XYZ file of C-alpha atoms in Angstrom:
126
model
C 18.920 43.110 -12.061
C 17.682 43.579 -15.785
C 17.857 39.967 -17.368
C 16.336 38.023 -20.417
C 15.618 34.214 -20.523
C 14.851 32.353 -23.464
C 13.179 29.036 -23.648
C 11.296 26.676 -25.831
C 14.285 25.650 -28.077
C 14.772 21.967 -28.792
C 15.477 19.244 -31.354
C 12.898 18.849 -34.217
C 12.447 17.559 -37.702
C 12.565 19.653 -40.776
C 9.296 21.157 -41.177
C 8.115 21.173 -37.571
C 7.639 24.112 -35.567
C 8.637 25.487 -32.346
C 7.824 28.701 -30.250
C 10.519 30.366 -28.490
C 9.726 32.721 -25.454
C 12.032 35.466 -23.996
C 10.931 36.220 -20.616
C 12.304 39.650 -18.966
C 12.726 40.378 -15.527
C 14.168 43.420 -13.421
C 12.904 46.105 -15.326
C 10.019 46.625 -18.096
C 11.404 46.489 -21.545
C 7.696 47.685 -22.700
C 9.427 50.986 -24.242
C 12.113 49.279 -26.187
C 12.251 47.464 -29.607
C 13.081 43.763 -28.836
C 14.763 41.523 -31.423
C 15.780 37.745 -32.017
C 19.338 36.874 -33.273
C 20.635 33.704 -34.005
C 24.328 32.174 -33.943
C 25.460 28.951 -35.626
C 29.038 27.259 -35.010
C 31.695 29.262 -36.773
C 29.511 32.250 -38.037
C 28.665 35.651 -36.505
C 25.615 36.416 -34.794
C 22.892 37.464 -37.496
C 19.610 39.229 -37.306
C 16.588 37.171 -37.311
C 13.386 39.437 -36.876
C 12.468 42.360 -34.488
C 9.584 44.408 -33.100
C 9.012 47.838 -32.037
C 8.027 49.092 -28.721
C 4.123 48.596 -29.190
C 4.080 45.693 -31.593
C 2.997 48.046 -34.601
C 6.001 47.393 -36.879
C 8.149 44.166 -37.398
C 11.012 43.380 -39.601
C 12.231 40.073 -40.569
C 15.343 38.759 -42.416
C 14.733 37.221 -45.966
C 15.718 33.735 -44.753
C 13.119 33.607 -42.347
C 10.350 35.754 -43.668
C 6.742 34.141 -44.476
C 8.017 31.146 -41.633
C 8.654 33.242 -38.495
C 6.835 35.631 -36.708
C 7.696 37.733 -33.718
C 5.168 38.949 -31.236
C 5.277 40.610 -27.919
C 3.108 40.749 -24.910
C 4.162 43.966 -23.102
C 1.648 43.058 -19.964
C 3.641 39.982 -19.365
C 7.215 41.597 -20.419
C 7.335 38.559 -22.894
C 8.518 38.438 -26.441
C 7.903 35.683 -28.571
C 9.187 33.698 -31.701
C 7.054 31.505 -33.580
C 9.003 29.358 -35.980
C 6.917 27.564 -38.695
C 8.579 25.138 -41.639
C 12.024 24.944 -39.637
C 14.842 23.959 -42.012
C 18.235 22.544 -40.990
C 19.796 25.808 -41.737
C 17.905 27.395 -39.090
C 20.047 25.353 -36.694
C 21.562 27.808 -34.004
C 21.313 29.508 -30.935
C 18.704 31.708 -30.628
C 19.136 34.913 -28.388
C 16.578 37.531 -27.770
C 17.648 40.909 -27.210
C 16.258 44.451 -26.004
C 17.202 47.555 -27.795
C 19.427 50.434 -26.653
C 17.082 53.436 -27.368
C 13.393 54.571 -26.926
C 11.814 55.091 -30.040
C 9.516 53.491 -32.846
C 12.134 51.640 -34.899
C 13.225 48.045 -35.379
C 16.901 47.861 -35.091
C 18.826 45.152 -37.079
C 22.047 44.879 -35.862
C 23.797 43.649 -32.812
C 25.346 47.305 -31.900
C 21.519 48.491 -31.631
C 20.789 46.019 -28.707
C 22.104 46.335 -25.041
C 20.365 43.455 -23.260
C 21.177 39.858 -24.307
C 19.542 36.522 -23.167
C 21.958 33.627 -22.760
C 20.428 31.911 -25.740
C 18.489 28.703 -26.278
C 19.421 25.921 -28.937
C 17.272 25.310 -31.723
C 18.300 21.956 -33.842
C 16.571 21.078 -36.971
C 17.455 17.569 -38.473
C 16.891 16.705 -42.019
C-alpha cells in the first residue's frame, strides 16, 4: 500500500517557523515529482510548491516565495517543507502529494498528482 503521511504541523505565532515532513511508504517516490498543497476552510485546495524527481527544479506559489522551501531526500523517501516567517493567512491543512507521471517537470495542479497524504494542520495566530 502506497502512502504519504505528513507531520510537523501545529499552532504557532506569526513570524515563527515550522518544518513539515512527508514520509512515504509502500513504494519509492524517488522517480516522481512531489508537491505541497494547502486547503483552508471554505476554500479550494491550492498549490504551494513542488520539486522534481531529483530535486533539481522547484517552483513556488507567489504567496510563499521567499518564505517556504521544499526539499527532498530520496534515500529516506521523504519530502520536507520548511516554512519561515509564517503569516495568519498561511493557516490551512497542508497536504503532500506525489505526481502522476515520470519526468523532469514540477506540476502545479491537483490533477497532476495521484498520491495524497491525510494532511497536517498549520495554524498561525496573530
